Amino acid sequence: MIRIEQLQKSYGSVQALAGIDLKVGRGELFAFLGPNGAGKTTTIRILTGLTRIGGGRVFIGGHDIVADPLAAKRQCGLVPQHVNLDSELSVLENLDIHGRLFGMPPGKRRARSAELLHYVEMADRAGHPVKQLSGGLKRRLMIARSLMHEPNILFLDEPTVGLDPAIRRRIWALIKRVQQDGATVFLTTHYIEEAEFLAGRVAFLDRGRIVALDRPQALMDGLGAWAVDRIDGETMATRCFATREEATAYSAAQDCGFTLRRVNLEDAFLNLTGKKVS
Ligand code: ATP
């Protein structure tokens, strides 16, 4: 559904994307994981037609985004990083306007809005002004809005940033459901647990380059199963071990604070790039 060949983008002297190659198949839930400034938003903006491509080629559902931008865009639903709902309008009106922009006839807009409000469990909020909604409800409405025109691919840029853990889990369940219902999902995040929990495959993005790409478990496999964070004053150093026994023995020998835990994607990212994701 998504094919990216040598994608590049610079803003003046800042190179945001340094040549990315990637294929995402139909029905995949794919995550771009990287720290601030890695190039995640730039990638999503190019893929959804909001930012002009700098170099290379991108195909969305088989359509070249430069040669056939409208057909490519028609395939895409986008949930941007920042809330961009019309806060003066109601929940239903926000959905309706989006349907109009995609040329949906009134009957279809009504039916699809009702279906989606039910889908995101907001049927009782249809007439509410958006400005009165909580952050979590706004996110759910943005997901509903992005699905109005029945896109094949849903792009989500940092979908749970700023939300508390319980609400984050609700959004995760919704994103999983969108995938289970047949859409391809491409999301960016700098939350380790989000990528681990949701994604079938993850790409680590660092300074505009993909430095690793695989299933979350495969990215962690080489490291072992257990990690010890050794905390000495202001500094923290992490070591990974194959077994809990080895990790426990190492911890017992330390004369400073430590945390024993399972290895996670952050360890894999740190191992490859020398820096933390978040
Ligand atoms: P974040 O998690 O902070 O959103 P990101 O991984 O999404 O980060 P981008 O927003 O794509 O990263 O930014 C990649 C690089 O391009 C950064 O160095 C950023 O400062 C720069 N950049 C992004 N947009 C612009 C712009 N419109 N003008 C100039 N530089 C930009």
PDB file of C-alpha atoms and ligand atoms in Angstrom:
ATOM      1  CA  MET A   1       0.000   0.000   0.000  1.00  0.00           C
ATOM      2  CA  ILE A   2       2.935   2.325   0.623  1.00  0.00           C
ATOM      3  CA  ARG A   3       6.151   2.266  -1.394  1.00  0.00           C
ATOM      4  CA  ILE A   4       8.886   4.773  -0.657  1.00  0.00           C
ATOM      5  CA  GLU A   5      12.073   4.978  -2.724  1.00  0.00           C
ATOM      6  CA  GLN A   6      15.005   7.157  -1.673  1.00  0.00           C
ATOM      7  CA  LEU A   7      12.750   9.784  -0.085  1.00  0.00           C
ATOM      8  CA  GLN A   8      14.594  13.007   0.674  1.00  0.00           C
ATOM      9  CA  LYS A   9      13.626  16.365   2.086  1.00  0.00           C
ATOM     10  CA  SER A  10      15.601  19.410   3.192  1.00  0.00           C
ATOM     11  CA  TYR A  11      14.444  22.648   4.750  1.00  0.00           C
ATOM     12  CA  GLY A  12      17.182  25.101   3.759  1.00  0.00           C
ATOM     13  CA  SER A  13      20.375  23.621   5.145  1.00  0.00           C
ATOM     14  CA  VAL A  14      18.495  21.184   7.452  1.00  0.00           C
ATOM     15  CA  GLN A  15      18.293  17.699   5.992  1.00  0.00           C
ATOM     16  CA  ALA A  16      15.064  16.230   7.450  1.00  0.00           C
ATOM     17  CA  LEU A  17      15.041  13.012   5.357  1.00  0.00           C
ATOM     18  CA  ALA A  18      18.257  11.596   3.966  1.00  0.00           C
ATOM     19  CA  GLY A  19      17.015   8.865   1.594  1.00  0.00           C
ATOM     20  CA  ILE A  20      14.369   6.513   2.961  1.00  0.00           C
ATOM     21  CA  ASP A  21      13.326   3.217   1.376  1.00  0.00           C
ATOM     22  CA  LEU A  22      10.275   1.424   2.737  1.00  0.00           C
ATOM     23  CA  LYS A  23       7.371  -0.819   1.744  1.00  0.00           C
ATOM     24  CA  VAL A  24       4.241  -1.247   3.886  1.00  0.00           C
ATOM     25  CA  GLY A  25       1.826  -4.000   2.894  1.00  0.00           C
ATOM     26  CA  ARG A  26      -1.981  -4.051   2.922  1.00  0.00           C
ATOM     27  CA  GLY A  27      -3.407  -4.482   6.421  1.00  0.00           C
ATOM     28  CA  GLU A  28      -0.109  -3.845   8.238  1.00  0.00           C
ATOM     29  CA  LEU A  29       0.159  -1.729  11.361  1.00  0.00           C
ATOM     30  CA  PHE A  30       3.511  -0.044  10.911  1.00  0.00           C
ATOM     31  CA  ALA A  31       5.250   2.368  13.311  1.00  0.00           C
ATOM     32  CA  PHE A  32       7.971   4.960  12.784  1.00  0.00           C
ATOM     33  CA  LEU A  33       9.799   5.321  16.082  1.00  0.00           C
ATOM     34  CA  GLY A  34      12.317   8.088  16.693  1.00  0.00           C
ATOM     35  CA  PRO A  35      13.239  11.054  18.885  1.00  0.00           C
ATOM     36  CA  ASN A  36      12.127  14.637  18.295  1.00  0.00           C
ATOM     37  CA  GLY A  37      13.459  15.944  15.017  1.00  0.00           C
ATOM     38  CA  ALA A  38      14.100  12.482  13.502  1.00  0.00           C
ATOM     39  CA  GLY A  39      11.879  13.247  10.483  1.00  0.00           C
ATOM     40  CA  LYS A  40       8.654  11.428  11.434  1.00  0.00           C
ATOM     41  CA  THR A  41       6.227  14.293  10.826  1.00  0.00           C
ATOM     42  CA  THR A  42       7.978  15.270   7.605  1.00  0.00           C
ATOM     43  CA  THR A  43       7.504  11.710   6.299  1.00  0.00           C
ATOM     44  CA  ILE A  44       3.791  11.620   7.140  1.00  0.00           C
ATOM     45  CA  ARG A  45       3.238  15.078   5.660  1.00  0.00           C
ATOM     46  CA  ILE A  46       4.883  14.053   2.385  1.00  0.00           C
ATOM     47  CA  LEU A  47       2.990  10.755   2.231  1.00  0.00           C
ATOM     48  CA  THR A  48      -0.347  12.513   2.724  1.00  0.00           C
ATOM     49  CA  GLY A  49       0.350  15.317   0.258  1.00  0.00           C
ATOM     50  CA  LEU A  50       0.812  18.173   2.753  1.00  0.00           C
ATOM     51  CA  THR A  51       4.522  18.766   2.152  1.00  0.00           C
ATOM     52  CA  ARG A  52       6.239  18.682  -1.203  1.00  0.00           C
ATOM     53  CA  ILE A  53       8.618  15.789  -1.830  1.00  0.00           C
ATOM     54  CA  GLY A  54      12.303  16.795  -1.965  1.00  0.00           C
ATOM     55  CA  GLY A  55      13.656  13.799  -3.869  1.00  0.00           C
ATOM     56  CA  GLY A  56      12.877  10.147  -4.553  1.00  0.00           C
ATOM     57  CA  ARG A  57       9.447   8.608  -5.244  1.00  0.00           C
ATOM     58  CA  VAL A  58       6.401   7.660  -3.199  1.00  0.00           C
ATOM     59  CA  PHE A  59       3.486   5.446  -4.249  1.00  0.00           C
ATOM     60  CA  ILE A  60       0.287   5.268  -2.198  1.00  0.00           C
ATOM     61  CA  GLY A  61      -1.995   2.404  -3.140  1.00  0.00           C
ATOM     62  CA  GLY A  62      -0.048   2.211  -6.397  1.00  0.00           C
ATOM     63  CA  HIS A  63      -0.486   5.935  -7.215  1.00  0.00           C
ATOM     64  CA  ASP A  64       2.580   8.139  -7.610  1.00  0.00           C
ATOM     65  CA  ILE A  65       2.049  11.090  -5.252  1.00  0.00           C
ATOM     66  CA  VAL A  66       3.614  13.525  -7.734  1.00  0.00           C
ATOM     67  CA  ALA A  67       2.050  12.246 -10.969  1.00  0.00           C
ATOM     68  CA  ASP A  68      -1.370  11.415  -9.505  1.00  0.00           C
ATOM     69  CA  PRO A  69      -1.759  13.346  -6.238  1.00  0.00           C
ATOM     70  CA  LEU A  70      -5.563  13.272  -6.006  1.00  0.00           C
ATOM     71  CA  ALA A  71      -5.829   9.504  -6.442  1.00  0.00           C
ATOM     72  CA  ALA A  72      -3.062   9.048  -3.850  1.00  0.00           C
ATOM     73  CA  LYS A  73      -4.732  11.441  -1.404  1.00  0.00           C
ATOM     74  CA  ARG A  74      -8.084   9.703  -1.773  1.00  0.00           C
ATOM     75  CA  GLN A  75      -6.493   6.583  -0.256  1.00  0.00           C
ATOM     76  CA  CYS A  76      -5.331   8.416   2.868  1.00  0.00           C
ATOM     77  CA  GLY A  77      -6.901   9.372   6.162  1.00  0.00           C
ATOM     78  CA  LEU A  78      -4.770  11.602   8.398  1.00  0.00           C
ATOM     79  CA  VAL A  79      -4.804  12.248  12.134  1.00  0.00           C
ATOM     80  CA  PRO A  80      -2.260  15.056  12.589  1.00  0.00           C
ATOM     81  CA  GLN A  81      -0.165  15.574  15.700  1.00  0.00           C
ATOM     82  CA  HIS A  82      -1.932  18.762  16.783  1.00  0.00           C
ATOM     83  CA  VAL A  83      -5.677  19.030  17.283  1.00  0.00           C
ATOM     84  CA  ASN A  84      -7.071  20.804  14.232  1.00  0.00           C
ATOM     85  CA  LEU A  85     -10.810  20.356  14.770  1.00  0.00           C
ATOM     86  CA  ASP A  86     -13.110  23.317  14.303  1.00  0.00           C
ATOM     87  CA  SER A  87     -13.753  24.100  17.957  1.00  0.00           C
ATOM     88  CA  GLU A  88     -16.727  26.409  17.292  1.00  0.00           C
ATOM     89  CA  LEU A  89     -18.650  23.638  15.525  1.00  0.00           C
ATOM     90  CA  SER A  90     -20.310  20.538  16.924  1.00  0.00           C
ATOM     91  CA  VAL A  91     -18.935  17.017  16.767  1.00  0.00           C
ATOM     92  CA  LEU A  92     -21.328  16.119  13.940  1.00  0.00           C
ATOM     93  CA  GLU A  93     -20.592  19.296  11.979  1.00  0.00           C
ATOM     94  CA  ASN A  94     -16.863  18.527  12.074  1.00  0.00           C
ATOM     95  CA  LEU A  95     -17.511  15.144  10.481  1.00  0.00           C
ATOM     96  CA  ASP A  96     -19.938  16.590   7.952  1.00  0.00           C
ATOM     97  CA  ILE A  97     -17.500  19.255   6.722  1.00  0.00           C
ATOM     98  CA  HIS A  98     -14.840  16.624   6.137  1.00  0.00           C
ATOM     99  CA  GLY A  99     -17.341  14.546   4.127  1.00  0.00           C
ATOM    100  CA  ARG A 100     -18.189  17.610   2.013  1.00  0.00           C
ATOM    101  CA  LEU A 101     -14.501  18.237   1.294  1.00  0.00           C
ATOM    102  CA  PHE A 102     -14.322  14.728  -0.144  1.00  0.00           C
ATOM    103  CA  GLY A 103     -17.467  15.267  -2.230  1.00  0.00           C
ATOM    104  CA  MET A 104     -19.667  12.852  -0.298  1.00  0.00           C
ATOM    105  CA  PRO A 105     -23.426  13.340  -0.926  1.00  0.00           C
ATOM    106  CA  PRO A 106     -25.608  14.414   2.083  1.00  0.00           C
ATOM    107  CA  GLY A 107     -27.249  11.013   2.686  1.00  0.00           C
ATOM    108  CA  LYS A 108     -23.892   9.248   2.663  1.00  0.00           C
ATOM    109  CA  ARG A 109     -22.410  11.868   5.009  1.00  0.00           C
ATOM    110  CA  ARG A 110     -25.254  11.420   7.498  1.00  0.00           C
ATOM    111  CA  ALA A 111     -25.020   7.646   7.478  1.00  0.00           C
ATOM    112  CA  ARG A 112     -21.212   7.556   7.704  1.00  0.00           C
ATOM    113  CA  SER A 113     -21.139  10.152  10.543  1.00  0.00           C
ATOM    114  CA  ALA A 114     -23.634   8.137  12.581  1.00  0.00           C
ATOM    115  CA  GLU A 115     -21.714   4.928  11.938  1.00  0.00           C
ATOM    116  CA  LEU A 116     -18.385   6.494  12.935  1.00  0.00           C
ATOM    117  CA  LEU A 117     -19.697   8.200  16.077  1.00  0.00           C
ATOM    118  CA  HIS A 118     -20.934   4.806  17.159  1.00  0.00           C
ATOM    119  CA  TYR A 119     -17.559   3.290  16.216  1.00  0.00           C
ATOM    120  CA  VAL A 120     -15.594   5.699  18.420  1.00  0.00           C
ATOM    121  CA  GLU A 121     -18.240   5.474  21.185  1.00  0.00           C
ATOM    122  CA  MET A 122     -19.306   9.103  20.888  1.00  0.00           C
ATOM    123  CA  ALA A 123     -22.856   8.669  19.589  1.00  0.00           C
ATOM    124  CA  ASP A 124     -24.204  10.587  22.591  1.00  0.00           C
ATOM    125  CA  ARG A 125     -21.950  13.586  21.807  1.00  0.00           C
ATOM    126  CA  ALA A 126     -23.090  14.341  18.246  1.00  0.00           C
ATOM    127  CA  GLY A 127     -24.473  17.796  19.075  1.00  0.00           C
ATOM    128  CA  HIS A 128     -21.760  18.785  21.584  1.00  0.00           C
ATOM    129  CA  PRO A 129     -19.525  21.767  20.755  1.00  0.00           C
ATOM    130  CA  VAL A 130     -16.010  20.494  20.148  1.00  0.00           C
ATOM    131  CA  LYS A 131     -14.543  23.120  22.484  1.00  0.00           C
ATOM    132  CA  GLN A 132     -16.201  21.318  25.426  1.00  0.00           C
ATOM    133  CA  LEU A 133     -14.578  17.936  24.690  1.00  0.00           C
ATOM    134  CA  SER A 134     -11.689  16.469  26.690  1.00  0.00           C
ATOM    135  CA  GLY A 135      -8.334  15.780  24.992  1.00  0.00           C
ATOM    136  CA  GLY A 136      -9.128  12.057  24.676  1.00  0.00           C
ATOM    137  CA  LEU A 137     -12.514  12.683  23.063  1.00  0.00           C
ATOM    138  CA  LYS A 138     -10.966  15.151  20.621  1.00  0.00           C
ATOM    139  CA  ARG A 139      -8.475  12.466  19.553  1.00  0.00           C
ATOM    140  CA  ARG A 140     -11.289   9.962  19.053  1.00  0.00           C
ATOM    141  CA  LEU A 141     -13.212  12.496  16.987  1.00  0.00           C
ATOM    142  CA  MET A 142     -10.115  13.165  14.871  1.00  0.00           C
ATOM    143  CA  ILE A 143      -9.825   9.437  14.184  1.00  0.00           C
ATOM    144  CA  ALA A 144     -13.526   9.296  13.235  1.00  0.00           C
ATOM    145  CA  ARG A 145     -13.093  12.314  10.963  1.00  0.00           C
ATOM    146  CA  SER A 146     -10.071  10.771   9.234  1.00  0.00           C
ATOM    147  CA  LEU A 147     -12.160   7.691   8.405  1.00  0.00           C
ATOM    148  CA  MET A 148     -15.152   9.591   6.944  1.00  0.00           C
ATOM    149  CA  HIS A 149     -14.207   9.065   3.276  1.00  0.00           C
ATOM    150  CA  GLU A 150     -13.361   5.375   3.864  1.00  0.00           C
ATOM    151  CA  PRO A 151      -9.602   5.592   3.265  1.00  0.00           C
ATOM    152  CA  ASN A 152      -7.536   2.443   2.766  1.00  0.00           C
ATOM    153  CA  ILE A 153      -4.617   3.806   4.768  1.00  0.00           C
ATOM    154  CA  LEU A 154      -4.783   5.640   8.078  1.00  0.00           C
ATOM    155  CA  PHE A 155      -1.825   7.875   9.024  1.00  0.00           C
ATOM    156  CA  LEU A 156      -1.523   8.911  12.657  1.00  0.00           C
ATOM    157  CA  ASP A 157       1.182  11.351  13.756  1.00  0.00           C
ATOM    158  CA  GLU A 158       1.921  10.853  17.481  1.00  0.00           C
ATOM    159  CA  PRO A 159      -1.687   9.829  18.165  1.00  0.00           C
ATOM    160  CA  THR A 160      -1.509   9.766  21.967  1.00  0.00           C
ATOM    161  CA  VAL A 161       0.883  12.588  22.738  1.00  0.00           C
ATOM    162  CA  GLY A 162      -0.155  14.416  25.912  1.00  0.00           C
ATOM    163  CA  LEU A 163      -2.864  11.918  26.892  1.00  0.00           C
ATOM    164  CA  ASP A 164      -2.938  10.122  30.234  1.00  0.00           C
ATOM    165  CA  PRO A 165      -2.176   6.358  30.295  1.00  0.00           C
ATOM    166  CA  ALA A 166      -5.803   5.155  30.606  1.00  0.00           C
ATOM    167  CA  ILE A 167      -6.993   7.277  27.698  1.00  0.00           C
ATOM    168  CA  ARG A 168      -3.930   6.291  25.698  1.00  0.00           C
ATOM    169  CA  ARG A 169      -4.949   2.625  26.031  1.00  0.00           C
ATOM    170  CA  ARG A 170      -8.430   3.421  24.708  1.00  0.00           C
ATOM    171  CA  ILE A 171      -6.950   5.103  21.675  1.00  0.00           C
ATOM    172  CA  TRP A 172      -4.680   2.070  21.154  1.00  0.00           C
ATOM    173  CA  ALA A 173      -7.707  -0.238  21.203  1.00  0.00           C
ATOM    174  CA  LEU A 174      -9.403   1.967  18.615  1.00  0.00           C
ATOM    175  CA  ILE A 175      -6.326   1.985  16.352  1.00  0.00           C
ATOM    176  CA  LYS A 176      -6.101  -1.820  16.574  1.00  0.00           C
ATOM    177  CA  ARG A 177      -9.745  -2.080  15.638  1.00  0.00           C
ATOM    178  CA  VAL A 178      -9.245   0.107  12.568  1.00  0.00           C
ATOM    179  CA  GLN A 179      -6.515  -2.297  11.437  1.00  0.00           C
ATOM    180  CA  GLN A 180      -8.598  -5.381  12.230  1.00  0.00           C
ATOM    181  CA  ASP A 181     -11.381  -3.895  10.121  1.00  0.00           C
ATOM    182  CA  GLY A 182      -9.070  -3.958   7.110  1.00  0.00           C
ATOM    183  CA  ALA A 183      -7.178  -0.650   6.941  1.00  0.00           C
ATOM    184  CA  THR A 184      -3.421  -0.267   6.663  1.00  0.00           C
ATOM    185  CA  VAL A 185      -2.164   1.851   9.555  1.00  0.00           C
ATOM    186  CA  PHE A 186       1.020   3.941   9.566  1.00  0.00           C
ATOM    187  CA  LEU A 187       1.818   5.763  12.785  1.00  0.00           C
ATOM    188  CA  THR A 188       4.659   7.751  14.243  1.00  0.00           C
ATOM    189  CA  THR A 189       5.518   7.773  17.906  1.00  0.00           C
ATOM    190  CA  HIS A 190       8.255   8.378  20.398  1.00  0.00           C
ATOM    191  CA  TYR A 191       6.489   6.220  22.984  1.00  0.00           C
ATOM    192  CA  ILE A 192       8.260   2.876  23.232  1.00  0.00           C
ATOM    193  CA  GLU A 193       5.234   1.023  24.658  1.00  0.00           C
ATOM    194  CA  GLU A 194       3.022   2.379  21.905  1.00  0.00           C
ATOM    195  CA  ALA A 195       5.233   0.931  19.167  1.00  0.00           C
ATOM    196  CA  GLU A 196       5.720  -2.358  21.072  1.00  0.00           C
ATOM    197  CA  PHE A 197       2.025  -2.798  21.764  1.00  0.00           C
ATOM    198  CA  LEU A 198       0.593  -1.751  18.428  1.00  0.00           C
ATOM    199  CA  ALA A 199       3.007  -2.364  15.618  1.00  0.00           C
ATOM    200  CA  GLY A 200       3.589  -5.508  13.587  1.00  0.00           C
ATOM    201  CA  ARG A 201       6.768  -3.886  12.262  1.00  0.00           C
ATOM    202  CA  VAL A 202       8.752  -0.893  13.456  1.00  0.00           C
ATOM    203  CA  ALA A 203      11.304   1.339  11.743  1.00  0.00           C
ATOM    204  CA  PHE A 204      13.792   3.216  13.920  1.00  0.00           C
ATOM    205  CA  LEU A 205      14.283   6.682  12.461  1.00  0.00           C
ATOM    206  CA  ASP A 206      17.321   8.725  13.437  1.00  0.00           C
ATOM    207  CA  ARG A 207      18.355  12.026  11.812  1.00  0.00           C
ATOM    208  CA  GLY A 208      16.343  11.319   8.674  1.00  0.00           C
ATOM    209  CA  ARG A 209      17.554   7.748   8.187  1.00  0.00           C
ATOM    210  CA  ILE A 210      16.008   4.357   8.893  1.00  0.00           C
ATOM    211  CA  VAL A 211      18.594   2.654  11.081  1.00  0.00           C
ATOM    212  CA  ALA A 212      16.634  -0.574  11.697  1.00  0.00           C
ATOM    213  CA  LEU A 213      13.393  -2.122  10.514  1.00  0.00           C
ATOM    214  CA  ASP A 214      11.795  -5.321  11.790  1.00  0.00           C
ATOM    215  CA  ARG A 215       9.192  -6.822  14.132  1.00  0.00           C
ATOM    216  CA  PRO A 216       9.522  -5.359  17.655  1.00  0.00           C
ATOM    217  CA  GLN A 217      10.573  -8.713  19.110  1.00  0.00           C
ATOM    218  CA  ALA A 218      13.150  -9.280  16.378  1.00  0.00           C
ATOM    219  CA  LEU A 219      14.693  -5.854  17.096  1.00  0.00           C
ATOM    220  CA  MET A 220      15.093  -6.845  20.751  1.00  0.00           C
ATOM    221  CA  ASP A 221      16.134 -10.481  20.234  1.00  0.00           C
ATOM    222  CA  GLY A 222      19.870  -9.932  19.941  1.00  0.00           C
ATOM    223  CA  LEU A 223      20.026  -8.048  23.229  1.00  0.00           C
ATOM    224  CA  GLY A 224      18.824 -10.709  25.672  1.00  0.00           C
ATOM    225  CA  ALA A 225      15.696 -10.699  27.800  1.00  0.00           C
ATOM    226  CA  TRP A 226      16.599  -8.734  30.950  1.00  0.00           C
ATOM    227  CA  ALA A 227      18.110  -5.306  31.510  1.00  0.00           C
ATOM    228  CA  VAL A 228      19.683  -3.623  34.514  1.00  0.00           C
ATOM    229  CA  ASP A 229      19.718   0.178  34.714  1.00  0.00           C
ATOM    230  CA  ARG A 230      22.612   1.110  36.981  1.00  0.00           C
ATOM    231  CA  ILE A 231      21.954   4.503  38.524  1.00  0.00           C
ATOM    232  CA  ASP A 232      25.027   6.243  39.920  1.00  0.00           C
ATOM    233  CA  GLY A 233      24.253   9.800  41.000  1.00  0.00           C
ATOM    234  CA  GLU A 234      23.243  11.681  37.832  1.00  0.00           C
ATOM    235  CA  THR A 235      24.327   8.982  35.397  1.00  0.00           C
ATOM    236  CA  MET A 236      22.535   5.845  34.269  1.00  0.00           C
ATOM    237  CA  ALA A 237      24.079   2.954  32.358  1.00  0.00           C
ATOM    238  CA  THR A 238      22.150  -0.057  31.066  1.00  0.00           C
ATOM    239  CA  ARG A 239      23.348  -3.614  30.524  1.00  0.00           C
ATOM    240  CA  CYS A 240      21.304  -6.429  29.000  1.00  0.00           C
ATOM    241  CA  PHE A 241      21.456 -10.123  29.947  1.00  0.00           C
ATOM    242  CA  ALA A 242      20.181 -13.358  28.466  1.00  0.00           C
ATOM    243  CA  THR A 243      18.706 -14.643  31.739  1.00  0.00           C
ATOM    244  CA  ARG A 244      17.166 -13.176  34.857  1.00  0.00           C
ATOM    245  CA  GLU A 245      19.744 -15.024  36.970  1.00  0.00           C
ATOM    246  CA  GLU A 246      22.639 -13.234  35.225  1.00  0.00           C
ATOM    247  CA  ALA A 247      20.878  -9.877  35.585  1.00  0.00           C
ATOM    248  CA  THR A 248      20.178 -10.523  39.272  1.00  0.00           C
ATOM    249  CA  ALA A 249      23.812 -11.530  39.953  1.00  0.00           C
ATOM    250  CA  TYR A 250      25.046  -8.359  38.218  1.00  0.00           C
ATOM    251  CA  SER A 251      22.579  -6.201  40.206  1.00  0.00           C
ATOM    252  CA  ALA A 252      23.661  -7.769  43.512  1.00  0.00           C
ATOM    253  CA  ALA A 253      27.279  -6.827  42.805  1.00  0.00           C
ATOM    254  CA  GLN A 254      26.457  -3.105  42.366  1.00  0.00           C
ATOM    255  CA  ASP A 255      27.143  -0.612  45.134  1.00  0.00           C
ATOM    256  CA  CYS A 256      24.639   1.928  43.788  1.00  0.00           C
ATOM    257  CA  GLY A 257      20.944   2.063  42.838  1.00  0.00           C
ATOM    258  CA  PHE A 258      19.649  -0.173  40.057  1.00  0.00           C
ATOM    259  CA  THR A 259      16.441  -1.253  38.324  1.00  0.00           C
ATOM    260  CA  LEU A 260      15.943  -4.759  36.983  1.00  0.00           C
ATOM    261  CA  ARG A 261      13.422  -5.003  34.123  1.00  0.00           C
ATOM    262  CA  ARG A 262      12.587  -6.697  30.823  1.00  0.00           C
ATOM    263  CA  VAL A 263      14.483  -5.544  27.726  1.00  0.00           C
ATOM    264  CA  ASN A 264      12.399  -3.130  25.622  1.00  0.00           C
ATOM    265  CA  LEU A 265      12.588  -1.336  22.278  1.00  0.00           C
ATOM    266  CA  GLU A 266      14.344   1.613  23.916  1.00  0.00           C
ATOM    267  CA  ASP A 267      17.315  -0.675  24.612  1.00  0.00           C
ATOM    268  CA  ALA A 268      17.382  -1.735  20.959  1.00  0.00           C
ATOM    269  CA  PHE A 269      17.246   1.897  19.814  1.00  0.00           C
ATOM    270  CA  LEU A 270      19.965   2.921  22.289  1.00  0.00           C
ATOM    271  CA  ASN A 271      22.129   0.021  21.172  1.00  0.00           C
ATOM    272  CA  LEU A 272      21.901   1.119  17.532  1.00  0.00           C
ATOM    273  CA  THR A 273      22.075   4.891  17.838  1.00  0.00           C
ATOM    274  CA  GLY A 274      23.714   5.558  21.193  1.00  0.00           C
ATOM    275  CA  LYS A 275      20.757   7.713  22.221  1.00  0.00           C
ATOM    276  CA  LYS A 276      17.341   7.364  23.795  1.00  0.00           C
ATOM    277  CA  VAL A 277      14.066   7.755  21.912  1.00  0.00           C
ATOM    278  CA  SER A 278      12.360   9.979  24.428  1.00  0.00           C
TER     279      SER A 278
HETATM  280  P1  ATP B   1       8.802  15.685  16.450  1.00  0.00           P
HETATM  281  O1  ATP B   1       8.651  14.409  17.209  1.00  0.00           O
HETATM  282  O2  ATP B   1       9.426  16.770  17.263  1.00  0.00           O
HETATM  283  O3  ATP B   1       7.587  16.110  15.710  1.00  0.00           O
HETATM  284  P2  ATP B   1       9.865  14.590  13.999  1.00  0.00           P
HETATM  285  O4  ATP B   1      10.599  13.299  14.100  1.00  0.00           O
HETATM  286  O5  ATP B   1       8.462  14.532  13.560  1.00  0.00           O
HETATM  287  O6  ATP B   1       9.969  15.386  15.356  1.00  0.00           O
HETATM  288  P3  ATP B   1      10.224  16.540  11.911  1.00  0.00           P
HETATM  289  O7  ATP B   1       9.205  17.454  12.477  1.00  0.00           O
HETATM  290  O8  ATP B   1       9.916  15.811  10.667  1.00  0.00           O
HETATM  291  O9  ATP B   1      10.730  15.490  13.012  1.00  0.00           O
HETATM  292  O10 ATP B   1      11.558  17.403  11.695  1.00  0.00           O
HETATM  293  C1  ATP B   1      12.745  16.872  11.077  1.00  0.00           C
HETATM  294  C2  ATP B   1      13.773  18.005  10.961  1.00  0.00           C
HETATM  295  O11 ATP B   1      13.309  18.984  10.033  1.00  0.00           O
HETATM  296  C3  ATP B   1      14.017  18.750  12.267  1.00  0.00           C
HETATM  297  O12 ATP B   1      15.369  19.126  12.292  1.00  0.00           O
HETATM  298  C4  ATP B   1      13.114  19.966  12.138  1.00  0.00           C
HETATM  299  O13 ATP B   1      13.620  21.045  12.890  1.00  0.00           O
HETATM  300  C5  ATP B   1      13.171  20.250  10.655  1.00  0.00           C
HETATM  301  N1  ATP B   1      11.915  20.856  10.139  1.00  0.00           N
HETATM  302  C6  ATP B   1      10.694  20.279  10.132  1.00  0.00           C
HETATM  303  N2  ATP B   1       9.783  21.099   9.551  1.00  0.00           N
HETATM  304  C7  ATP B   1      10.455  22.222   9.191  1.00  0.00           C
HETATM  305  C8  ATP B   1      10.076  23.455   8.547  1.00  0.00           C
HETATM  306  N3  ATP B   1       8.818  23.663   8.142  1.00  0.00           N
HETATM  307  N4  ATP B   1      11.037  24.370   8.345  1.00  0.00           N
HETATM  308  C9  ATP B   1      12.312  24.151   8.741  1.00  0.00           C
HETATM  309  N5  ATP B   1      12.738  23.021   9.331  1.00  0.00           N
HETATM  310  C10 ATP B   1      11.835  22.064   9.569  1.00  0.00           C
END
